[in-house]
Every structure is written in structure tokens, then in C-alpha cells.
mmCIF file with all atom_site columns, C-alpha atoms in Angstrom:
data_model
loop_
_atom_site.group_PDB
_atom_site.id
_atom_site.type_symbol
_atom_site.label_atom_id
_atom_site.label_alt_id
_atom_site.label_comp_id
_atom_site.label_asym_id
_atom_site.label_entity_id
_atom_site.label_seq_id
_atom_site.pdbx_PDB_ins_code
_atom_site.Cartn_x
_atom_site.Cartn_y
_atom_site.Cartn_z
_atom_site.occupancy
_atom_site.B_iso_or_equiv
_atom_site.pdbx_formal_charge
_atom_site.auth_seq_id
_atom_site.auth_comp_id
_atom_site.auth_asym_id
_atom_site.auth_atom_id
_atom_site.pdbx_PDB_model_num
ATOM 1   C CA . MET A 1 1   ? 3.012  11.403 -0.118  1.00 0.00 ? 1   MET A CA 1
ATOM 2   C CA . VAL A 1 2   ? 6.425  12.341 1.256   1.00 0.00 ? 2   VAL A CA 1
ATOM 3   C CA . PHE A 1 3   ? 7.169  15.691 2.874   1.00 0.00 ? 3   PHE A CA 1
ATOM 4   C CA . GLU A 1 4   ? 10.400 17.614 3.318   1.00 0.00 ? 4   GLU A CA 1
ATOM 5   C CA . ASN A 1 5   ? 9.980  20.207 6.025   1.00 0.00 ? 5   ASN A CA 1
ATOM 6   C CA . LEU A 1 6   ? 10.982 23.815 6.555   1.00 0.00 ? 6   LEU A CA 1
ATOM 7   C CA . HIS A 1 7   ? 13.870 23.003 8.911   1.00 0.00 ? 7   HIS A CA 1
ATOM 8   C CA . TRP A 1 8   ? 15.683 20.616 6.570   1.00 0.00 ? 8   TRP A CA 1
ATOM 9   C CA . THR A 1 9   ? 19.046 22.295 7.187   1.00 0.00 ? 9   THR A CA 1
ATOM 10  C CA . ARG A 1 10  ? 18.857 21.303 10.874  1.00 0.00 ? 10  ARG A CA 1
ATOM 11  C CA . TYR A 1 11  ? 19.423 17.664 9.938   1.00 0.00 ? 11  TYR A CA 1
ATOM 12  C CA . PRO A 1 12  ? 22.871 16.169 9.389   1.00 0.00 ? 12  PRO A CA 1
ATOM 13  C CA . VAL A 1 13  ? 23.952 15.715 5.789   1.00 0.00 ? 13  VAL A CA 1
ATOM 14  C CA . GLU A 1 14  ? 23.880 11.934 6.345   1.00 0.00 ? 14  GLU A CA 1
ATOM 15  C CA . TYR A 1 15  ? 20.177 12.131 7.263   1.00 0.00 ? 15  TYR A CA 1
ATOM 16  C CA . ARG A 1 16  ? 19.344 14.185 4.176   1.00 0.00 ? 16  ARG A CA 1
ATOM 17  C CA . ASP A 1 17  ? 21.328 11.948 1.820   1.00 0.00 ? 17  ASP A CA 1
ATOM 18  C CA . ARG A 1 18  ? 19.783 8.823  3.301   1.00 0.00 ? 18  ARG A CA 1
ATOM 19  C CA . PHE A 1 19  ? 16.269 10.293 3.115   1.00 0.00 ? 19  PHE A CA 1
ATOM 20  C CA . LEU A 1 20  ? 16.660 11.137 -0.577  1.00 0.00 ? 20  LEU A CA 1
ATOM 21  C CA . ALA A 1 21  ? 18.150 7.720  -1.371  1.00 0.00 ? 21  ALA A CA 1
ATOM 22  C CA . ASP A 1 22  ? 15.321 5.993  0.491   1.00 0.00 ? 22  ASP A CA 1
ATOM 23  C CA . VAL A 1 23  ? 12.632 8.037  -1.276  1.00 0.00 ? 23  VAL A CA 1
ATOM 24  C CA . GLU A 1 24  ? 14.074 6.925  -4.593  1.00 0.00 ? 24  GLU A CA 1
ATOM 25  C CA . ALA A 1 25  ? 14.452 3.307  -3.450  1.00 0.00 ? 25  ALA A CA 1
ATOM 26  C CA . ALA A 1 26  ? 10.873 3.251  -2.145  1.00 0.00 ? 26  ALA A CA 1
ATOM 27  C CA . ALA A 1 27  ? 9.522  4.555  -5.446  1.00 0.00 ? 27  ALA A CA 1
ATOM 28  C CA . LYS A 1 28  ? 11.473 1.879  -7.322  1.00 0.00 ? 28  LYS A CA 1
ATOM 29  C CA . THR A 1 29  ? 10.374 -0.843 -4.892  1.00 0.00 ? 29  THR A CA 1
ATOM 30  C CA . PHE A 1 30  ? 6.696  0.108  -5.251  1.00 0.00 ? 30  PHE A CA 1
ATOM 31  C CA . PRO A 1 31  ? 6.343  1.001  -8.962  1.00 0.00 ? 31  PRO A CA 1
ATOM 32  C CA . ASP A 1 32  ? 2.536  0.881  -8.834  1.00 0.00 ? 32  ASP A CA 1
ATOM 33  C CA . ALA A 1 33  ? 2.372  3.593  -6.174  1.00 0.00 ? 33  ALA A CA 1
ATOM 34  C CA . THR A 1 34  ? 2.790  7.298  -6.870  1.00 0.00 ? 34  THR A CA 1
ATOM 35  C CA . PHE A 1 35  ? 5.264  9.099  -4.637  1.00 0.00 ? 35  PHE A CA 1
ATOM 36  C CA . LEU A 1 36  ? 4.747  12.834 -4.425  1.00 0.00 ? 36  LEU A CA 1
ATOM 37  C CA . LEU A 1 37  ? 7.682  14.531 -2.732  1.00 0.00 ? 37  LEU A CA 1
ATOM 38  C CA . LYS A 1 38  ? 6.513  17.888 -1.398  1.00 0.00 ? 38  LYS A CA 1
ATOM 39  C CA . PRO A 1 39  ? 9.097  20.450 -0.330  1.00 0.00 ? 39  PRO A CA 1
ATOM 40  C CA . HIS A 1 40  ? 7.907  23.006 2.212   1.00 0.00 ? 40  HIS A CA 1
ATOM 41  C CA . HIS A 1 41  ? 6.573  26.161 0.529   1.00 0.00 ? 41  HIS A CA 1
ATOM 42  C CA . THR A 1 42  ? 8.988  28.387 2.429   1.00 0.00 ? 42  THR A CA 1
ATOM 43  C CA . GLY A 1 43  ? 12.083 26.227 2.879   1.00 0.00 ? 43  GLY A CA 1
ATOM 44  C CA . ARG A 1 44  ? 12.144 24.622 -0.601  1.00 0.00 ? 44  ARG A CA 1
ATOM 45  C CA . TRP A 1 45  ? 15.420 22.956 0.325   1.00 0.00 ? 45  TRP A CA 1
ATOM 46  C CA . LEU A 1 46  ? 15.167 20.247 -2.307  1.00 0.00 ? 46  LEU A CA 1
ATOM 47  C CA . THR A 1 47  ? 13.977 22.460 -5.148  1.00 0.00 ? 47  THR A CA 1
ATOM 48  C CA . TRP A 1 48  ? 16.023 25.554 -4.427  1.00 0.00 ? 48  TRP A CA 1
ATOM 49  C CA . ARG A 1 49  ? 19.014 25.096 -2.122  1.00 0.00 ? 49  ARG A CA 1
ATOM 50  C CA . TYR A 1 50  ? 20.039 21.494 -2.817  1.00 0.00 ? 50  TYR A CA 1
ATOM 51  C CA . LYS A 1 51  ? 22.659 21.107 -5.535  1.00 0.00 ? 51  LYS A CA 1
ATOM 52  C CA . GLY A 1 52  ? 22.987 17.312 -5.578  1.00 0.00 ? 52  GLY A CA 1
ATOM 53  C CA . ARG A 1 53  ? 21.291 14.670 -7.680  1.00 0.00 ? 53  ARG A CA 1
ATOM 54  C CA . LEU A 1 54  ? 17.545 14.628 -7.210  1.00 0.00 ? 54  LEU A CA 1
ATOM 55  C CA . PRO A 1 55  ? 15.821 11.332 -6.493  1.00 0.00 ? 55  PRO A CA 1
ATOM 56  C CA . ALA A 1 56  ? 14.244 9.967  -9.652  1.00 0.00 ? 56  ALA A CA 1
ATOM 57  C CA . ALA A 1 57  ? 11.841 7.221  -10.669 1.00 0.00 ? 57  ALA A CA 1
ATOM 58  C CA . PRO A 1 58  ? 8.957  7.084  -13.162 1.00 0.00 ? 58  PRO A CA 1
ATOM 59  C CA . ASN A 1 59  ? 6.440  7.192  -10.296 1.00 0.00 ? 59  ASN A CA 1
ATOM 60  C CA . LEU A 1 60  ? 8.193  9.915  -8.265  1.00 0.00 ? 60  LEU A CA 1
ATOM 61  C CA . ILE A 1 61  ? 7.022  13.505 -8.613  1.00 0.00 ? 61  ILE A CA 1
ATOM 62  C CA . ILE A 1 62  ? 8.788  16.429 -6.955  1.00 0.00 ? 62  ILE A CA 1
ATOM 63  C CA . ALA A 1 63  ? 6.197  19.162 -6.457  1.00 0.00 ? 63  ALA A CA 1
ATOM 64  C CA . ASP A 1 64  ? 8.148  22.429 -6.677  1.00 0.00 ? 64  ASP A CA 1
ATOM 65  C CA . PRO A 1 65  ? 6.063  25.126 -4.955  1.00 0.00 ? 65  PRO A CA 1
ATOM 66  C CA . LYS A 1 66  ? 7.506  27.734 -7.346  1.00 0.00 ? 66  LYS A CA 1
ATOM 67  C CA . ASN A 1 67  ? 6.053  25.879 -10.316 1.00 0.00 ? 67  ASN A CA 1
ATOM 68  C CA . PRO A 1 68  ? 2.634  27.461 -11.009 1.00 0.00 ? 68  PRO A CA 1
ATOM 69  C CA . ILE A 1 69  ? 1.108  23.990 -11.311 1.00 0.00 ? 69  ILE A CA 1
ATOM 70  C CA . TRP A 1 70  ? 2.074  23.097 -7.715  1.00 0.00 ? 70  TRP A CA 1
ATOM 71  C CA . GLU A 1 71  ? 2.060  26.503 -6.008  1.00 0.00 ? 71  GLU A CA 1
ATOM 72  C CA . PRO A 1 72  ? -1.593 26.367 -4.890  1.00 0.00 ? 72  PRO A CA 1
ATOM 73  C CA . TYR A 1 73  ? -1.188 22.951 -3.247  1.00 0.00 ? 73  TYR A CA 1
ATOM 74  C CA . THR A 1 74  ? -0.261 23.303 0.396   1.00 0.00 ? 74  THR A CA 1
ATOM 75  C CA . ALA A 1 75  ? 0.302  20.415 2.775   1.00 0.00 ? 75  ALA A CA 1
ATOM 76  C CA . PRO A 1 76  ? -3.324 20.190 3.989   1.00 0.00 ? 76  PRO A CA 1
ATOM 77  C CA . SER A 1 77  ? -4.740 19.877 0.476   1.00 0.00 ? 77  SER A CA 1
ATOM 78  C CA . LEU A 1 78  ? -2.187 17.237 -0.494  1.00 0.00 ? 78  LEU A CA 1
ATOM 79  C CA . ILE A 1 79  ? -2.613 15.280 2.738   1.00 0.00 ? 79  ILE A CA 1
ATOM 80  C CA . LYS A 1 80  ? -6.349 15.026 2.015   1.00 0.00 ? 80  LYS A CA 1
ATOM 81  C CA . ALA A 1 81  ? -5.562 13.389 -1.338  1.00 0.00 ? 81  ALA A CA 1
ATOM 82  C CA . ALA A 1 82  ? -2.891 11.019 0.008   1.00 0.00 ? 82  ALA A CA 1
ATOM 83  C CA . ASP A 1 83  ? -3.344 7.408  1.020   1.00 0.00 ? 83  ASP A CA 1
ATOM 84  C CA . ALA A 1 84  ? -0.491 7.734  3.533   1.00 0.00 ? 84  ALA A CA 1
ATOM 85  C CA . VAL A 1 85  ? 2.183  10.224 4.559   1.00 0.00 ? 85  VAL A CA 1
ATOM 86  C CA . ILE A 1 86  ? 5.884  9.813  5.269   1.00 0.00 ? 86  ILE A CA 1
ATOM 87  C CA . THR A 1 87  ? 7.569  12.918 6.603   1.00 0.00 ? 87  THR A CA 1
ATOM 88  C CA . THR A 1 88  ? 10.656 14.332 8.178   1.00 0.00 ? 88  THR A CA 1
ATOM 89  C CA . PRO A 1 89  ? 10.033 15.278 11.829  1.00 0.00 ? 89  PRO A CA 1
ATOM 90  C CA . SER A 1 90  ? 7.406  17.997 11.632  1.00 0.00 ? 90  SER A CA 1
ATOM 91  C CA . THR A 1 91  ? 3.846  18.902 12.450  1.00 0.00 ? 91  THR A CA 1
ATOM 92  C CA . THR A 1 92  ? 2.904  17.375 9.084   1.00 0.00 ? 92  THR A CA 1
ATOM 93  C CA . ALA A 1 93  ? 2.837  14.005 10.863  1.00 0.00 ? 93  ALA A CA 1
ATOM 94  C CA . LEU A 1 94  ? 0.354  15.306 13.424  1.00 0.00 ? 94  LEU A CA 1
ATOM 95  C CA . ASP A 1 95  ? -1.726 17.113 10.791  1.00 0.00 ? 95  ASP A CA 1
ATOM 96  C CA . SER A 1 96  ? -1.926 13.883 8.807   1.00 0.00 ? 96  SER A CA 1
ATOM 97  C CA . ILE A 1 97  ? -3.128 11.847 11.777  1.00 0.00 ? 97  ILE A CA 1
ATOM 98  C CA . CYS A 1 98  ? -5.711 14.513 12.628  1.00 0.00 ? 98  CYS A CA 1
ATOM 99  C CA . MET A 1 99  ? -6.987 14.218 9.038   1.00 0.00 ? 99  MET A CA 1
ATOM 100 C CA . GLY A 1 100 ? -7.364 10.457 9.435   1.00 0.00 ? 100 GLY A CA 1
ATOM 101 C CA . LYS A 1 101 ? -4.326 9.484  7.360   1.00 0.00 ? 101 LYS A CA 1
ATOM 102 C CA . LYS A 1 102 ? -1.672 6.890  8.122   1.00 0.00 ? 102 LYS A CA 1
ATOM 103 C CA . ALA A 1 103 ? 1.586  8.714  8.860   1.00 0.00 ? 103 ALA A CA 1
ATOM 104 C CA . ALA A 1 104 ? 5.165  7.782  9.666   1.00 0.00 ? 104 ALA A CA 1
ATOM 105 C CA . VAL A 1 105 ? 8.134  9.914  10.686  1.00 0.00 ? 105 VAL A CA 1
ATOM 106 C CA . VAL A 1 106 ? 11.604 9.290  9.294   1.00 0.00 ? 106 VAL A CA 1
ATOM 107 C CA . ALA A 1 107 ? 13.967 9.415  12.256  1.00 0.00 ? 107 ALA A CA 1
ATOM 108 C CA . TYR A 1 108 ? 16.962 7.248  11.335  1.00 0.00 ? 108 TYR A CA 1
ATOM 109 C CA . ASP A 1 109 ? 19.305 7.994  14.280  1.00 0.00 ? 109 ASP A CA 1
ATOM 110 C CA . LEU A 1 110 ? 17.455 11.053 15.594  1.00 0.00 ? 110 LEU A CA 1
ATOM 111 C CA . PRO A 1 111 ? 15.815 10.618 19.002  1.00 0.00 ? 111 PRO A CA 1
ATOM 112 C CA . LEU A 1 112 ? 12.157 11.559 18.539  1.00 0.00 ? 112 LEU A CA 1
ATOM 113 C CA . PRO A 1 113 ? 10.326 10.692 21.760  1.00 0.00 ? 113 PRO A CA 1
ATOM 114 C CA . LEU A 1 114 ? 7.446  13.096 21.030  1.00 0.00 ? 114 LEU A CA 1
ATOM 115 C CA . TYR A 1 115 ? 6.572  11.155 17.879  1.00 0.00 ? 115 TYR A CA 1
ATOM 116 C CA . ALA A 1 116 ? 6.734  7.736  19.586  1.00 0.00 ? 116 ALA A CA 1
ATOM 117 C CA . PRO A 1 117 ? 3.031  6.908  19.179  1.00 0.00 ? 117 PRO A CA 1
ATOM 118 C CA . LEU A 1 118 ? 3.490  7.067  15.384  1.00 0.00 ? 118 LEU A CA 1
ATOM 119 C CA . PRO A 1 119 ? 5.457  4.619  13.254  1.00 0.00 ? 119 PRO A CA 1
ATOM 120 C CA . ILE A 1 120 ? 9.092  5.732  13.389  1.00 0.00 ? 120 ILE A CA 1
ATOM 121 C CA . ILE A 1 121 ? 11.241 4.853  10.383  1.00 0.00 ? 121 ILE A CA 1
ATOM 122 C CA . ARG A 1 122 ? 14.842 4.016  11.268  1.00 0.00 ? 122 ARG A CA 1
ATOM 123 C CA . ASP A 1 123 ? 16.020 2.359  8.037   1.00 0.00 ? 123 ASP A CA 1
ATOM 124 C CA . PHE A 1 124 ? 14.853 1.400  4.565   1.00 0.00 ? 124 PHE A CA 1
ATOM 125 C CA . LEU A 1 125 ? 13.138 -1.697 5.938   1.00 0.00 ? 125 LEU A CA 1
ATOM 126 C CA . GLY A 1 126 ? 10.983 0.700  7.959   1.00 0.00 ? 126 GLY A CA 1
ATOM 127 C CA . TRP A 1 127 ? 10.006 2.518  4.756   1.00 0.00 ? 127 TRP A CA 1
ATOM 128 C CA . GLU A 1 128 ? 9.082  -0.797 3.143   1.00 0.00 ? 128 GLU A CA 1
ATOM 129 C CA . LYS A 1 129 ? 7.093  -2.021 6.139   1.00 0.00 ? 129 LYS A CA 1
ATOM 130 C CA . PHE A 1 130 ? 5.100  1.198  6.455   1.00 0.00 ? 130 PHE A CA 1
ATOM 131 C CA . ILE A 1 131 ? 4.360  1.405  2.725   1.00 0.00 ? 131 ILE A CA 1
ATOM 132 C CA . ARG A 1 132 ? 3.347  -2.274 2.515   1.00 0.00 ? 132 ARG A CA 1
ATOM 133 C CA . GLN A 1 133 ? 0.935  -1.786 5.414   1.00 0.00 ? 133 GLN A CA 1
ATOM 134 C CA . ALA A 1 134 ? -0.428 1.434  3.940   1.00 0.00 ? 134 ALA A CA 1
ATOM 135 C CA . VAL A 1 135 ? -1.109 -0.031 0.506   1.00 0.00 ? 135 VAL A CA 1
ATOM 136 C CA . SER A 1 136 ? -2.598 -3.267 1.861   1.00 0.00 ? 136 SER A CA 1
ATOM 137 C CA . GLU A 1 137 ? -5.209 -1.567 4.053   1.00 0.00 ? 137 GLU A CA 1
#
């Protein structure tokens, strides 16, 4: 489960591009895992505002909240179904931990001292490490 949060436009374009590339690379690296990319219901940056190439892989699903199939599924319901959560800096990380899920925050170059107790992803190797640990437990 991967989340894009409401405040996506606050991040530099380099962060957003890297995040999308790493989501795609992670899905391709772990073809037996399903990656559900969930845009925030309100922000919908990826499914509404973004005009670039969407990440794609056979095991990568982008859950557009405007699609009637996905509209009823909010973050809490999807977190419950997830094995692990990777998110942009947001309360989704904290919600996931409170629900007993493994969670990591993608920081790259952003200083995120408040999230320090959680795994902080700084590069694609961080994605790989977190996912390997999550699927092996």
C-alpha cells in the first residue's frame, strides 16, 4: 500500500518525480506483491492534477477516488487490508502504526525529525529494504 497525501504540491518536483519512479521500480522489483497507490480523496494530485506519465506495472494499481469502484475506500479501510504502508509525510504513517501495520515514510532529502522513530526512506535502496522486511515477516 502506497499513499500520496493531500499536500503533494508542497513537495519539490524532484521529490514527486522520484517518488513516482520509485513506486514503479518497487512494483517491478517485487512482481509477486500488489502495490496499491492511493491518492488522497481530496487532493487527488496523481489522478487529477498530474499531467505526466503515470507509474505502471502489472502489479501496480492506482486507486482513483473518483472511480466508483474506489470511492468508498478511504485510507483507514485500505490500511486494514494492507500488509505494510509506504507513504509521503503524513498522518497516514501514524494511523498505520496505530492499526498495527508496518509503515515507512518517504523522505528523500526532506528533514523529518518527527517521523524519526519510523523507517525513513531516503533512496530506492530504502524502498527495497523496507519491502523485503515487510514481505519476509
